[in-house]
Short mmCIF file of N, CA and C in Angstrom, two decimals:
data_model
loop_
_atom_site.label_atom_id
_atom_site.label_comp_id
_atom_site.label_asym_id
_atom_site.label_seq_id
_atom_site.Cartn_x
_atom_site.Cartn_y
_atom_site.Cartn_z
N MET A 11 -71.51 -22.11 -115.37
CA MET A 11 -72.42 -21.39 -114.51
C MET A 11 -71.76 -21.25 -113.13
N SER A 12 -71.79 -20.05 -112.55
CA SER A 12 -71.16 -19.82 -111.26
C SER A 12 -72.10 -20.22 -110.12
N ARG A 13 -71.48 -20.67 -109.05
CA ARG A 13 -72.26 -21.05 -107.87
C ARG A 13 -72.42 -19.83 -106.97
N ASN A 14 -73.57 -19.72 -106.36
CA ASN A 14 -73.81 -18.64 -105.42
C ASN A 14 -73.45 -19.15 -104.02
N VAL A 15 -72.27 -18.75 -103.56
CA VAL A 15 -71.77 -19.26 -102.29
C VAL A 15 -72.55 -18.71 -101.11
N ALA A 16 -73.15 -17.54 -101.28
CA ALA A 16 -73.87 -16.92 -100.17
C ALA A 16 -75.11 -17.69 -99.77
N THR A 17 -75.68 -18.45 -100.68
CA THR A 17 -76.91 -19.17 -100.35
C THR A 17 -76.66 -20.61 -99.93
N GLU A 18 -75.42 -21.07 -100.00
CA GLU A 18 -75.13 -22.44 -99.59
C GLU A 18 -75.08 -22.53 -98.07
N PRO A 19 -75.54 -23.64 -97.51
CA PRO A 19 -75.50 -23.77 -96.05
C PRO A 19 -74.06 -23.90 -95.54
N VAL A 20 -73.86 -23.36 -94.36
CA VAL A 20 -72.54 -23.42 -93.73
C VAL A 20 -72.40 -24.80 -93.09
N PRO A 21 -71.31 -25.49 -93.33
CA PRO A 21 -71.15 -26.80 -92.70
C PRO A 21 -71.03 -26.66 -91.18
N ALA A 22 -71.75 -27.49 -90.48
CA ALA A 22 -71.76 -27.43 -89.03
C ALA A 22 -70.58 -28.24 -88.48
N THR A 23 -69.70 -27.55 -87.81
CA THR A 23 -68.58 -28.24 -87.15
C THR A 23 -68.76 -28.07 -85.65
N HIS A 24 -68.58 -29.13 -84.95
CA HIS A 24 -68.75 -29.11 -83.51
C HIS A 24 -67.41 -29.04 -82.79
N ALA A 25 -66.37 -28.72 -83.51
CA ALA A 25 -65.05 -28.63 -82.90
C ALA A 25 -64.94 -27.33 -82.11
N VAL A 26 -64.27 -27.42 -80.98
CA VAL A 26 -64.04 -26.25 -80.15
C VAL A 26 -62.96 -25.39 -80.81
N PRO A 27 -63.16 -24.08 -80.89
CA PRO A 27 -62.13 -23.23 -81.48
C PRO A 27 -60.82 -23.33 -80.70
N HIS A 28 -59.73 -23.37 -81.42
CA HIS A 28 -58.42 -23.52 -80.79
C HIS A 28 -57.82 -22.15 -80.55
N PHE A 29 -57.42 -21.88 -79.32
CA PHE A 29 -56.79 -20.60 -78.96
C PHE A 29 -55.29 -20.78 -79.01
N ASP A 30 -54.65 -20.04 -79.89
CA ASP A 30 -53.19 -20.10 -80.00
C ASP A 30 -52.63 -18.79 -79.48
N TRP A 31 -52.02 -18.84 -78.31
CA TRP A 31 -51.50 -17.62 -77.68
C TRP A 31 -50.34 -17.04 -78.47
N ARG A 32 -49.66 -17.83 -79.28
CA ARG A 32 -48.53 -17.31 -80.07
C ARG A 32 -49.00 -16.36 -81.15
N GLU A 33 -50.18 -16.61 -81.72
CA GLU A 33 -50.72 -15.69 -82.72
C GLU A 33 -51.06 -14.35 -82.08
N TRP A 34 -51.66 -14.39 -80.89
CA TRP A 34 -51.99 -13.14 -80.20
C TRP A 34 -50.73 -12.41 -79.75
N LEU A 35 -49.71 -13.14 -79.35
CA LEU A 35 -48.46 -12.51 -78.95
C LEU A 35 -47.78 -11.86 -80.16
N ALA A 36 -47.83 -12.51 -81.30
CA ALA A 36 -47.26 -11.93 -82.52
C ALA A 36 -48.05 -10.68 -82.93
N PHE A 37 -49.36 -10.73 -82.79
CA PHE A 37 -50.17 -9.57 -83.12
C PHE A 37 -49.87 -8.40 -82.19
N ALA A 38 -49.79 -8.68 -80.88
CA ALA A 38 -49.48 -7.62 -79.92
C ALA A 38 -48.09 -7.06 -80.17
N GLY A 39 -47.14 -7.91 -80.51
CA GLY A 39 -45.79 -7.44 -80.81
C GLY A 39 -45.75 -6.56 -82.03
N SER A 40 -46.52 -6.90 -83.04
CA SER A 40 -46.54 -6.07 -84.24
C SER A 40 -47.20 -4.72 -83.97
N VAL A 41 -48.23 -4.71 -83.13
CA VAL A 41 -48.89 -3.45 -82.78
C VAL A 41 -47.94 -2.56 -81.98
N VAL A 42 -47.26 -3.14 -81.00
CA VAL A 42 -46.33 -2.36 -80.18
C VAL A 42 -45.15 -1.88 -81.03
N GLY A 43 -44.64 -2.73 -81.89
CA GLY A 43 -43.53 -2.35 -82.76
C GLY A 43 -43.91 -1.23 -83.72
N THR A 44 -45.10 -1.31 -84.27
CA THR A 44 -45.57 -0.25 -85.17
C THR A 44 -45.75 1.06 -84.42
N ALA A 45 -46.31 0.99 -83.23
CA ALA A 45 -46.51 2.21 -82.43
C ALA A 45 -45.16 2.83 -82.06
N LEU A 46 -44.19 2.01 -81.72
CA LEU A 46 -42.86 2.51 -81.38
C LEU A 46 -42.20 3.17 -82.59
N PHE A 47 -42.31 2.53 -83.75
CA PHE A 47 -41.72 3.08 -84.97
C PHE A 47 -42.36 4.42 -85.33
N VAL A 48 -43.68 4.49 -85.27
CA VAL A 48 -44.38 5.72 -85.61
C VAL A 48 -44.03 6.83 -84.62
N SER A 49 -43.92 6.51 -83.35
CA SER A 49 -43.59 7.54 -82.37
C SER A 49 -42.17 8.05 -82.56
N VAL A 50 -41.24 7.19 -82.93
CA VAL A 50 -39.87 7.63 -83.18
C VAL A 50 -39.82 8.53 -84.41
N VAL A 51 -40.51 8.15 -85.46
CA VAL A 51 -40.52 8.97 -86.68
C VAL A 51 -41.18 10.32 -86.41
N LEU A 52 -42.31 10.33 -85.71
CA LEU A 52 -42.95 11.60 -85.41
C LEU A 52 -42.12 12.45 -84.46
N GLY A 53 -41.45 11.84 -83.50
CA GLY A 53 -40.56 12.58 -82.61
C GLY A 53 -39.40 13.21 -83.35
N ALA A 54 -38.82 12.47 -84.28
CA ALA A 54 -37.73 13.02 -85.09
C ALA A 54 -38.23 14.17 -85.96
N LEU A 55 -39.42 14.03 -86.50
CA LEU A 55 -39.99 15.09 -87.32
C LEU A 55 -40.23 16.36 -86.50
N VAL A 56 -40.77 16.21 -85.32
CA VAL A 56 -40.99 17.36 -84.43
C VAL A 56 -39.66 17.98 -84.04
N LEU A 57 -38.65 17.18 -83.78
CA LEU A 57 -37.34 17.70 -83.41
C LEU A 57 -36.72 18.51 -84.56
N VAL A 58 -36.84 18.01 -85.78
CA VAL A 58 -36.30 18.73 -86.94
C VAL A 58 -37.06 20.03 -87.17
N ILE A 59 -38.37 20.01 -87.08
CA ILE A 59 -39.16 21.22 -87.27
C ILE A 59 -38.85 22.24 -86.19
N ASN A 60 -38.71 21.77 -84.95
CA ASN A 60 -38.44 22.66 -83.83
C ASN A 60 -37.04 23.28 -83.95
N SER A 61 -36.08 22.51 -84.36
CA SER A 61 -34.73 23.05 -84.46
C SER A 61 -34.62 24.03 -85.64
N ASN A 62 -35.41 23.81 -86.70
CA ASN A 62 -35.42 24.76 -87.81
C ASN A 62 -36.15 26.05 -87.42
N ALA A 63 -37.15 25.96 -86.59
CA ALA A 63 -37.91 27.13 -86.18
C ALA A 63 -37.09 28.00 -85.22
N ILE A 64 -36.26 27.38 -84.39
CA ILE A 64 -35.44 28.12 -83.45
C ILE A 64 -34.29 28.82 -84.17
N GLY A 65 -33.67 28.11 -85.11
CA GLY A 65 -32.47 28.63 -85.78
C GLY A 65 -32.75 29.48 -86.93
#
């Protein structure tokens, strides 16, 4: 028989959440890196389309 996890009470923990700035720095770095990669790819695509349209 399966247990219904949604109806079980959540254990109460009184611990203060731990803030790890390295996780946020890694997340920000991945966002910036992805944005840089996408902008370079889109810029190259626009350059190729533009050079084909001119020539």
